[in-house]
Short mmCIF file of C-alpha atoms (C1' of nucleotides) in Angstrom, two decimals:
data_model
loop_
_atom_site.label_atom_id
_atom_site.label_comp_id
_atom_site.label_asym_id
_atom_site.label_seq_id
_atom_site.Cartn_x
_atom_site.Cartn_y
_atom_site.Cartn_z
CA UNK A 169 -23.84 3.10 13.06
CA UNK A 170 -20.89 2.78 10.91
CA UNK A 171 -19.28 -0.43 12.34
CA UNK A 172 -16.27 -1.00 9.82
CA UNK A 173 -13.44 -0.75 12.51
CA UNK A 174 -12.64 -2.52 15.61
CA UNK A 175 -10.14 -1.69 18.17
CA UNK A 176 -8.51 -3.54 20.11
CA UNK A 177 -6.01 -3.29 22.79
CA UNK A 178 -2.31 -4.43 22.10
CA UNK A 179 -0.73 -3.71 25.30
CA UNK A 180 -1.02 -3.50 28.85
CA UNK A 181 1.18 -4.76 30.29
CA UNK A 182 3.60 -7.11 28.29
CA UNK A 183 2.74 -10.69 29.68
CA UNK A 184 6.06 -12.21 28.54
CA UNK A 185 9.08 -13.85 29.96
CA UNK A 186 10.89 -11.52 27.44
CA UNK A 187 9.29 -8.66 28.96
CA UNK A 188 12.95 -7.35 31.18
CA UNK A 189 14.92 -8.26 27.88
CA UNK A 190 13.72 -5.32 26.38
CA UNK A 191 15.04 -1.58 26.85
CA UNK A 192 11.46 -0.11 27.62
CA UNK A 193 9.96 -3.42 28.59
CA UNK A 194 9.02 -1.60 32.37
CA UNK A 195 6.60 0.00 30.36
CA UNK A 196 7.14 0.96 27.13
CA UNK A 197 3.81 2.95 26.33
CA UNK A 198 5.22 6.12 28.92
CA UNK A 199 7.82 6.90 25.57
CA UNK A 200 4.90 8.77 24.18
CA UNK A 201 3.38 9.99 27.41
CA UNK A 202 5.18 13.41 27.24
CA UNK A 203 6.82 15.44 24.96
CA UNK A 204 8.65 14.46 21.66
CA UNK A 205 8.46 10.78 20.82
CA UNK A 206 11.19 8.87 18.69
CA UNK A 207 9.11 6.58 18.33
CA UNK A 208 6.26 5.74 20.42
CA UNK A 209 4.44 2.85 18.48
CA UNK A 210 4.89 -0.80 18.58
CA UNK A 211 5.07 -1.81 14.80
CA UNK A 212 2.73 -4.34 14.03
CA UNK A 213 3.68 -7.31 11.83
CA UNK A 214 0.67 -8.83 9.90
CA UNK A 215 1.34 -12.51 8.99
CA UNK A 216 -0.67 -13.70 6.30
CA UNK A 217 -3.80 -15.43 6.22
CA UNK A 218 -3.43 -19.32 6.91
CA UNK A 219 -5.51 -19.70 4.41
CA UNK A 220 -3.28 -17.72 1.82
CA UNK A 221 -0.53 -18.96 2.21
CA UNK A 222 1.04 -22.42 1.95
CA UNK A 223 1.17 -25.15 4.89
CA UNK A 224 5.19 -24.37 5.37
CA UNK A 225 4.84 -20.72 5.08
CA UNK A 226 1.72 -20.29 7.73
CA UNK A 227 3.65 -22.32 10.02
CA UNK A 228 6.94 -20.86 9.65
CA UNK A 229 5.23 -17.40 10.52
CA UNK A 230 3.62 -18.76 13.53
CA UNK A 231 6.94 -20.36 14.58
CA UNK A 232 8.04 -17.65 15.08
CA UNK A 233 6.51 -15.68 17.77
CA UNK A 234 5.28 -18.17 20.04
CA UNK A 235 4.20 -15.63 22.20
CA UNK A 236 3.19 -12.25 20.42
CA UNK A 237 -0.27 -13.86 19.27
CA UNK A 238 -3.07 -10.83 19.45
CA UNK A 239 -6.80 -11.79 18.87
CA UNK A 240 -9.28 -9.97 19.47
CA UNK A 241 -12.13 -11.83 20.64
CA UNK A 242 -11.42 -11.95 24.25
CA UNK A 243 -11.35 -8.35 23.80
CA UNK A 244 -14.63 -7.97 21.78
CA UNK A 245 -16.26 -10.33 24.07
CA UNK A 246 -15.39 -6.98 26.89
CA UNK A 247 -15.19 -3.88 25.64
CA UNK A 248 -13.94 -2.16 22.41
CA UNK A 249 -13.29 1.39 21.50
CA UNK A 250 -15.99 3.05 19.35
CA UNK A 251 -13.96 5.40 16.76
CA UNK A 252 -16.65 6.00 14.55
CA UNK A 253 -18.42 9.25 16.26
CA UNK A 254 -18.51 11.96 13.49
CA UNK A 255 -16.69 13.88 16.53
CA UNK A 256 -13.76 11.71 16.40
CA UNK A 257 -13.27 12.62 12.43
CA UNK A 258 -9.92 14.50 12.20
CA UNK A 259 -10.17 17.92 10.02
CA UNK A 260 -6.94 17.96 8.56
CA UNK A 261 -6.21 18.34 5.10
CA UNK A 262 -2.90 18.69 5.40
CA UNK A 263 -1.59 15.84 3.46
CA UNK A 264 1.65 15.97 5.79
CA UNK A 265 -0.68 14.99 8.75
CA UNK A 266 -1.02 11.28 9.80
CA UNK A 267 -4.63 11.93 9.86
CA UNK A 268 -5.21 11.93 6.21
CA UNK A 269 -6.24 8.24 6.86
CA UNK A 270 -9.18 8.86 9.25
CA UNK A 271 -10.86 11.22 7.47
CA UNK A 272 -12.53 7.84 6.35
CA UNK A 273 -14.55 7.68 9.08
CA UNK A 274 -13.90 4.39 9.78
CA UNK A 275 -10.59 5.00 11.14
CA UNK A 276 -9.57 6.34 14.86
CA UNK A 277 -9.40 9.55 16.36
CA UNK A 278 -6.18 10.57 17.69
CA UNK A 279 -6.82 11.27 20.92
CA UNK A 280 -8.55 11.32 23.50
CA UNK A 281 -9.78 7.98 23.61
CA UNK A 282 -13.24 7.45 23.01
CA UNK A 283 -15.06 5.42 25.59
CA UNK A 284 -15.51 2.01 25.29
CA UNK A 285 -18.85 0.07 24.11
CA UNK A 286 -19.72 -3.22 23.03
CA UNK A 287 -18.89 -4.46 19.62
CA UNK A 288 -21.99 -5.20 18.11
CA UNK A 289 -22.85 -8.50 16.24
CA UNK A 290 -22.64 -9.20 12.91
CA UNK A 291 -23.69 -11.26 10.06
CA UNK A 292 -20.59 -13.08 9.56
CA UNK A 293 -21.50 -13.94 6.57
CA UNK A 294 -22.24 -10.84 5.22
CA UNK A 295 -18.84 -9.10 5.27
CA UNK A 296 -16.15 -10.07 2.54
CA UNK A 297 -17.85 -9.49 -0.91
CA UNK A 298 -15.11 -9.74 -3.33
CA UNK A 299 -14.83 -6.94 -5.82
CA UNK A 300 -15.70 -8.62 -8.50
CA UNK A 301 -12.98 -9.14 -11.55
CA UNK A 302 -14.09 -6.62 -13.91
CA UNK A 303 -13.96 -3.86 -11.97
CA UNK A 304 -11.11 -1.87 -12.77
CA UNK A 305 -8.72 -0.53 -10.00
CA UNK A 306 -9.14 2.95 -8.79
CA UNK A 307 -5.87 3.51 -9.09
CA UNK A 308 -3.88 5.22 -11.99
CA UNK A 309 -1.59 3.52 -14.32
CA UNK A 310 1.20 5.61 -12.41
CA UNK A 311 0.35 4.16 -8.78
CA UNK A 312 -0.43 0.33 -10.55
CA UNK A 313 3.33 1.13 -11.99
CA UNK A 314 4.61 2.36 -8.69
CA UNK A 315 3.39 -0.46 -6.39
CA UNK A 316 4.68 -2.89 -9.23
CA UNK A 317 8.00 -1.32 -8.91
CA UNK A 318 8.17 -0.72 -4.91
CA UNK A 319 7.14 -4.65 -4.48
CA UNK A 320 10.08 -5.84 -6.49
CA UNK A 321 13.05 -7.17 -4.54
CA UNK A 322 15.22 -4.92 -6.70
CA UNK A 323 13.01 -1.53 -6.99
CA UNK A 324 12.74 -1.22 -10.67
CA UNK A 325 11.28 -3.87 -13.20
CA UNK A 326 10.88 -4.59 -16.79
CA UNK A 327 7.77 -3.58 -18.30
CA UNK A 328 6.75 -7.00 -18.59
CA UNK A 329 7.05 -7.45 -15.01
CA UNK A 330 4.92 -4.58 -14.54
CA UNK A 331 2.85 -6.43 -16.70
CA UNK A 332 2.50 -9.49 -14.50
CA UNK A 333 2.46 -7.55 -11.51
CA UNK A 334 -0.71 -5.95 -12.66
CA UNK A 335 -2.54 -8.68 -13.60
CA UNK A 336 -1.62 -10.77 -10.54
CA UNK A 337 -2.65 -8.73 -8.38
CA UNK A 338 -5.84 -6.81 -10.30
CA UNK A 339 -7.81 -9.28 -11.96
CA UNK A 340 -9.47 -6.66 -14.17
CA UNK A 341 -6.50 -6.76 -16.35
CA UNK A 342 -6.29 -10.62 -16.66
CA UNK A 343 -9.69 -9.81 -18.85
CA UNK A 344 -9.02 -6.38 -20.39
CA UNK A 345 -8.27 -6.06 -23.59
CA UNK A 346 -4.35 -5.42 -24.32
CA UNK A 347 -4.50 -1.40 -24.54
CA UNK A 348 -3.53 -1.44 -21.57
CA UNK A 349 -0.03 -2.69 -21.66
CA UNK A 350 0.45 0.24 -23.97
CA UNK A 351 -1.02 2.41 -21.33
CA UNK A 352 1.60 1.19 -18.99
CA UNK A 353 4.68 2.46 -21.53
CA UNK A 354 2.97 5.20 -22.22
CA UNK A 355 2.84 5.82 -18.50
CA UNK A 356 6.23 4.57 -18.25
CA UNK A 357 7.50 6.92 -20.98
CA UNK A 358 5.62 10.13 -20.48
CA UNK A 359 5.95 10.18 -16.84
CA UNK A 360 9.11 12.01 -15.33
CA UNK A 361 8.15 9.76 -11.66
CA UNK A 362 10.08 6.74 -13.81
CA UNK A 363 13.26 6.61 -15.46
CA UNK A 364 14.72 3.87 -17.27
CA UNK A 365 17.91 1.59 -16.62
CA UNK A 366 20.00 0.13 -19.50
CA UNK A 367 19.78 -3.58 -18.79
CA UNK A 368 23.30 -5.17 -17.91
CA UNK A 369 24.91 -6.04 -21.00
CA UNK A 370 26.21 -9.12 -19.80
CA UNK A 371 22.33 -9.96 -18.97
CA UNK A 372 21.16 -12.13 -21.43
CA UNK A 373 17.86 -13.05 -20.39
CA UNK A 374 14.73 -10.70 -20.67
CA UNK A 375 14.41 -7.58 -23.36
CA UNK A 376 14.41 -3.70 -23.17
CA UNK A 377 14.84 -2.06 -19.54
CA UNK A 378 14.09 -1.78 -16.43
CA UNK A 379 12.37 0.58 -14.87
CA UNK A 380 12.44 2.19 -11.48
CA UNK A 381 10.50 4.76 -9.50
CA UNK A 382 12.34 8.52 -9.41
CA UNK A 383 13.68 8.61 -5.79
CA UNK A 384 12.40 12.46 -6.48
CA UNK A 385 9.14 11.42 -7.39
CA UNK A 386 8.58 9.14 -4.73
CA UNK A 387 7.11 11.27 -2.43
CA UNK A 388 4.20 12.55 -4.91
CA UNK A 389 3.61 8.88 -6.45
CA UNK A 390 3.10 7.95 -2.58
CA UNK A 391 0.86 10.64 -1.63
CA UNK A 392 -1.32 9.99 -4.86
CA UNK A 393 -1.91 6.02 -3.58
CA UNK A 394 -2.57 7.45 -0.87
CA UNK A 395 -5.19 9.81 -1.82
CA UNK A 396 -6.46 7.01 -3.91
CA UNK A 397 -7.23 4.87 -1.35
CA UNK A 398 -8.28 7.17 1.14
CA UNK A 399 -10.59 8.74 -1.43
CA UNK A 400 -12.30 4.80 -2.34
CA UNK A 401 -11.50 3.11 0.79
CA UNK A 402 -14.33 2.62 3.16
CA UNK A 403 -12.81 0.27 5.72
CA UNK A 404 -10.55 -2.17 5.09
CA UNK A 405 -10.73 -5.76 3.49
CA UNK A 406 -7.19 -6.91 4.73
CA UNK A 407 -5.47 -8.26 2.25
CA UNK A 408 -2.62 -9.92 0.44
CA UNK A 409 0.86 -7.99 -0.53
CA UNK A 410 2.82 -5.76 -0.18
CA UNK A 411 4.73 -2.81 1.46
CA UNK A 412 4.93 0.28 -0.50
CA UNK A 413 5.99 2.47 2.60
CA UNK A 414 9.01 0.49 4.11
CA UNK A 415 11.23 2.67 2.17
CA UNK A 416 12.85 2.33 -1.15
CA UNK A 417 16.22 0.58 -1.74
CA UNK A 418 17.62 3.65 -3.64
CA UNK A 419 20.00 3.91 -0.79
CA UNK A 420 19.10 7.19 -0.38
CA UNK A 421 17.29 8.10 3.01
CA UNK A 422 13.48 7.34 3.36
CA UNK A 423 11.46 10.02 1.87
CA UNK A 424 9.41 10.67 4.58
CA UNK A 425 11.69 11.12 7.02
CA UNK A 426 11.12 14.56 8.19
CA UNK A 427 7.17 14.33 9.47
CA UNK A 428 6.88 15.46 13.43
CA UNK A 429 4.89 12.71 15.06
CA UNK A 430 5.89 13.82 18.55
CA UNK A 431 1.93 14.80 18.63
CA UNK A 432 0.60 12.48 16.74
CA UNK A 433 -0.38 9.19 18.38
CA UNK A 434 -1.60 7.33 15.71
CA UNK A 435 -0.37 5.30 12.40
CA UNK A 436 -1.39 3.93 9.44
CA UNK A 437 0.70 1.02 7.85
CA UNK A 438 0.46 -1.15 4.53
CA UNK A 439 2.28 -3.62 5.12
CA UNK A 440 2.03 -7.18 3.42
CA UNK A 441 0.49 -10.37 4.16
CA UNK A 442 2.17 -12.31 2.18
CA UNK A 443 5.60 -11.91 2.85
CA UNK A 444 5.72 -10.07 6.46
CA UNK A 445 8.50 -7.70 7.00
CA UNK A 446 9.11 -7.08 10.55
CA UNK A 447 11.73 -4.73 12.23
CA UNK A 448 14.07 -6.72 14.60
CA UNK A 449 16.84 -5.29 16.63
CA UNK A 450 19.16 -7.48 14.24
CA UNK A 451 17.62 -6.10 11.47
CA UNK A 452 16.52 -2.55 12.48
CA UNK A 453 16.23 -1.09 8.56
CA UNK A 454 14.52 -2.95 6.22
CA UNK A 455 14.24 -0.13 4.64
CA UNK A 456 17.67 0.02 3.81
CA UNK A 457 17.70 -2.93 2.47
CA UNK A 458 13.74 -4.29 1.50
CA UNK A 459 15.62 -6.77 -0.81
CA UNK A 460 16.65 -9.03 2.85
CA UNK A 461 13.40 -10.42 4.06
CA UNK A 462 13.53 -10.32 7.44
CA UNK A 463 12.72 -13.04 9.90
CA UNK A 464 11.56 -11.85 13.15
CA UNK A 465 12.61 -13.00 15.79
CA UNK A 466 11.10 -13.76 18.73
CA UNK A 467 13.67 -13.00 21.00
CA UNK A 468 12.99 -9.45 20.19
CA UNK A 469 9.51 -9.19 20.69
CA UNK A 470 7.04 -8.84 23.18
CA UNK A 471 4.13 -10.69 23.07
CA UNK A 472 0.70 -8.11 23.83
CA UNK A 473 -1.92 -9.40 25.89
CA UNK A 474 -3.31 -11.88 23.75
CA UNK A 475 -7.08 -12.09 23.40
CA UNK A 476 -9.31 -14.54 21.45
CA UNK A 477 -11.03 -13.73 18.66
CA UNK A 478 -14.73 -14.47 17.05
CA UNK A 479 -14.40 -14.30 13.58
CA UNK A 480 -17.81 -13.84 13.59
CA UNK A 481 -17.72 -10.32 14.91
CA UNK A 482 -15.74 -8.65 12.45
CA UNK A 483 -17.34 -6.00 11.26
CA UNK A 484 -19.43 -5.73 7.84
CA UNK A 485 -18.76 -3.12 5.67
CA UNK A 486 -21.03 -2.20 2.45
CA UNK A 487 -17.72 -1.26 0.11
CA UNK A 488 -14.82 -3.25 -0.56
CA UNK A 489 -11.43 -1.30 -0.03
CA UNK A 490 -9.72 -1.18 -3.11
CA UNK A 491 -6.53 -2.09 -0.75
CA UNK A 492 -7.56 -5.58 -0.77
CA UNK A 493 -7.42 -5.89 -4.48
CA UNK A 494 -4.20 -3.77 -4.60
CA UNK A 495 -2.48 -6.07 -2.32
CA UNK A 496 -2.38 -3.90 0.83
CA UNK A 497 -3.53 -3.64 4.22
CA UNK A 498 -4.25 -0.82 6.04
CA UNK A 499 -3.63 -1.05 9.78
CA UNK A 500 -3.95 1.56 12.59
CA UNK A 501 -2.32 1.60 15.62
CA UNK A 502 -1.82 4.45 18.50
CA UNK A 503 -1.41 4.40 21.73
CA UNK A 504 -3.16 6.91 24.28
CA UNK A 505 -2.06 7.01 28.18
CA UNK A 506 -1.07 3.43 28.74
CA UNK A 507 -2.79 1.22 25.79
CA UNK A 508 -1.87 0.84 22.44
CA UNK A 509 -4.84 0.32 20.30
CA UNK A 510 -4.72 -1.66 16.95
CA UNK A 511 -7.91 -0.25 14.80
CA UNK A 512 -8.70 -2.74 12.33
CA UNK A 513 -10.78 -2.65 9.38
CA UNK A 514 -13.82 -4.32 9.48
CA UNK A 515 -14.73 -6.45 6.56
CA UNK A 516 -11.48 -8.15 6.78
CA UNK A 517 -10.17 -11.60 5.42
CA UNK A 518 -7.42 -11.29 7.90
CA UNK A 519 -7.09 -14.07 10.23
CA UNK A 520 -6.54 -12.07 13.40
CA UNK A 521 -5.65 -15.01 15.09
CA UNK A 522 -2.23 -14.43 13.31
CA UNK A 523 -1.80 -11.14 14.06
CA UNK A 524 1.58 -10.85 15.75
CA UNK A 525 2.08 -7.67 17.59
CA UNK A 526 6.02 -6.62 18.52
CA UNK A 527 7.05 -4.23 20.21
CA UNK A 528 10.57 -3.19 19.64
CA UNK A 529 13.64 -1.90 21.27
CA UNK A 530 14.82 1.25 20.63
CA UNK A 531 17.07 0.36 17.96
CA UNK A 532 14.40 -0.28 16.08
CA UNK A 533 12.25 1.87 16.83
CA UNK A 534 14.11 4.22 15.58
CA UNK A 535 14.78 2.55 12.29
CA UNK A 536 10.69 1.95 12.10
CA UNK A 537 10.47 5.58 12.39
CA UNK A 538 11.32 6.31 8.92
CA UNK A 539 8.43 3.84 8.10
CA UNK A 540 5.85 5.00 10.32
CA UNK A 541 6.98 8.37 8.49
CA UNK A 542 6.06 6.92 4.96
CA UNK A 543 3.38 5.79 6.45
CA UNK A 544 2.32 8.98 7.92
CA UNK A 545 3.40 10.94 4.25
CA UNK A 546 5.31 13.50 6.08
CA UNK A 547 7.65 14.81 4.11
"C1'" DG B 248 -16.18 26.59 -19.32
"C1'" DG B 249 -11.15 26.14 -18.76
"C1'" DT B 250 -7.46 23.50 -17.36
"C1'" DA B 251 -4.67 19.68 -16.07
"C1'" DG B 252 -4.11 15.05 -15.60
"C1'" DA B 253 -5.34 10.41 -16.91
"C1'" DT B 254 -6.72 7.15 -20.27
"C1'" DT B 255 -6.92 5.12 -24.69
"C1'" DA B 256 -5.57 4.39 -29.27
"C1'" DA B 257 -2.52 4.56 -32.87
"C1'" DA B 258 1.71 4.98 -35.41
"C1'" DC B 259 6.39 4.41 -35.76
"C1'" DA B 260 11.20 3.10 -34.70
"C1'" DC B 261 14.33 0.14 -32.50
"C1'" DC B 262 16.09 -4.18 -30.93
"C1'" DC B 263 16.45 -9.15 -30.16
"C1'" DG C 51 9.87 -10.91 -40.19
"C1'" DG C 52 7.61 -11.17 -35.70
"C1'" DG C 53 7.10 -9.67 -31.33
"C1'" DG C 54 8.31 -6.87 -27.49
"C1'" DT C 55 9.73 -2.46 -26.19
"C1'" DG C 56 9.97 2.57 -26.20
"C1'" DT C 57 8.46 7.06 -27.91
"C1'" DT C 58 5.34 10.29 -29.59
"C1'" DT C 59 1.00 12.29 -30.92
"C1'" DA C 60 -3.79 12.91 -30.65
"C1'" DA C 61 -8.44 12.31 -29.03
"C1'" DT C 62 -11.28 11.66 -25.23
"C1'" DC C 63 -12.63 11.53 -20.51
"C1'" DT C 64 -12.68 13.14 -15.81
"C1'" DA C 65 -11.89 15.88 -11.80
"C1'" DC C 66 -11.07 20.22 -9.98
#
DNA sequence: GGTAGATTAAACACCC
DNA sequence: GGGGTGTTTAATCTAC
């Protein structure tokens, strides 16, 4: 039995004191229960791992939603959903279709919901084998450009940023002999997905241009990570960085946003560990504006029925998801009658006792619709 | 086997 | 002049 996802249940019923603050608090799940859907997900924030992150930073992020903490123990220890039937394997190839994540096999079915059975134990400590350095990233010089580019505050980079990006966050290149640098400019050069920006004159520090990512190009630079990763991705080692798919400060409108999700229940995020974005009512669009780092805050969110967690259930997996070396994590969320179900990857290094769940109002949601959109790639 | 795309290497020019 | 950057060409590899 392929074991490399767990599910867990965000909601029932929102056990919070902030529950009749919010516009669908009553019961926010019956938005998707019929017809077309704005936006019938709860974004998920993913705080990073205590253990990546520094004392301040861990603590600010758990500051901050006292009462949105989801583990999944308490769950596991009951019942879980069992995704991994070779039934429940979506046959889409349309790359529009927010399945083009599950064809994985490790990922959910859409709907219905499968029935529930016991997690089943695991060798705790036979999950988490690191990739090791030298193996080089699946991904192309393009996509290694293009997440380089979509992390930075700004959206576009000097090469030698892309540089450091790289080898910060694929240790392959730390080793690697310098060809590839000239890879990257070649890539940079030849490839109509990047253009180039003059440098401010008045900008004295730091040579030659920067680079950004097409807004044109966008869309096909996405869909190729994602192919990428659905193509080498097995499950999910949840890791470190960033979000590619929370739109791109080019101040034009999300790429993604035209994608019909009315009937499809499910999502796939990347969103970072490291430096959580989460949509709040006061800030509604990071997309508009990924440069702001955005704070949740609290008084916006609905905590999910919080359930412990045994680290020692997560899931093994045999492959390492090339996500966890590119900085990403995968998460998968949908909802089906009147739970919301978080699928997570097994063979993580996420602390799920940091996972933060929020549920948003509908200002929100709307504005997280153009991400779930990247996320889904339909455009 | 053909084709397209990606990778790698190299050469060269430009600029600071 | 050295080093970084940007462009171009060519050979090779790989996937479809």
């Amino acid at each position: 039995m392929d074991n490399s996802s767990q599910t867990l249940p965000l909601s029932p019923p929102c056990h919070t004191s902030l529950e009749e603050s919010l516009p669908f608090s009553s019961s926010p799940l019956q938005l998707c229960s019929n017809g077309p859907i704005s936006l019938p997900l709860s974004p998920i924030s993913f705080p990073p791992s205590p253990t990546s992150l520094s004392p301040a930073t861990a603590e600010s992020l758990q500051s901050f939603s006292p009462l949105s903490h989801c583990t999944a123990s308490q769950y596991l220890e009951g019942q879980h959903v069992d995704y991994l039937s070779p039934a429940n394997t979506a046959d889409q190839d349309d790359l529009t279709c927010l399945n083009w994540l599950h064809q994985r096999g490790n990922l959910l079915p859409l709907q219905p919901l499968p029935k529930m059975t016991p997690l089943p134990q695991m060798d705790s400590s036979a999950h988490c084998q690191p990739l090791p350095a030298s193996s080089k990233p699946p991904y192309s010089f393009s996509s290694l450009i293009f997440m380089a580019i979509e992390e930075s505050p700004d959206k576009r980079l000097p090469v030698k940023d892309i540089y450091d990006w790289i080898v910060n966050n694929f240790p392959y290149f730390r080793t690697a002999s310098g060809g590839w640098r000239n890879s990257v400019r070649h890539n940079l050069s030849l490839s109509k997905s990047f253009c180039r920006i003059q440098r401010d004159k008045s900008q004295t520090v730091g040579k030659g241009s920067l680079w950004c990512v097409c807004p044109e190009y966008r869309p096909a630079l996405l869909e190729v990570l994602k192919k990428t990763h659905s193509y080498h991705s097995t499950s999910s080692n949840l890791i470190n960085k960033p979000t590619l798919l929370d739109g791109a400060d080019y101040g034009l409108p999300a790429v993604c946003d035209s994608m019909d999700i009315s009937d499809a229940l499910s999502e796939t995020l990347l969103l970072p560990l490291h430096s959580p974005q989460t949509l709040t009512a006061d800030n509604p669009t990071f997309a508009e504006n990924s440069a702001c780092p955005l704070t949740p805050d609290h008084e916006e969110l609905v905590s999910m029925e919080s359930i412990d967690y045994q680290q020692e259930e997560v899931i093994e997996d045999m492959e390492k998801d090339p996500l966890s070396d590119s900085g990403y994590i995968e998460l998968h969320y949908y909802q089906s009658q009147q739970y919301q179900y978080l699928v997570l990857p097994g063979d993580t290094e996420l602390d799920l006792e940091t996972v933060e769940i929020f549920q948003l109002d509908a200002e929100a949601q709307e504005a997280a619709g153009s991400l779930l959109d990247l996320a889904g790639g339909g455009y």
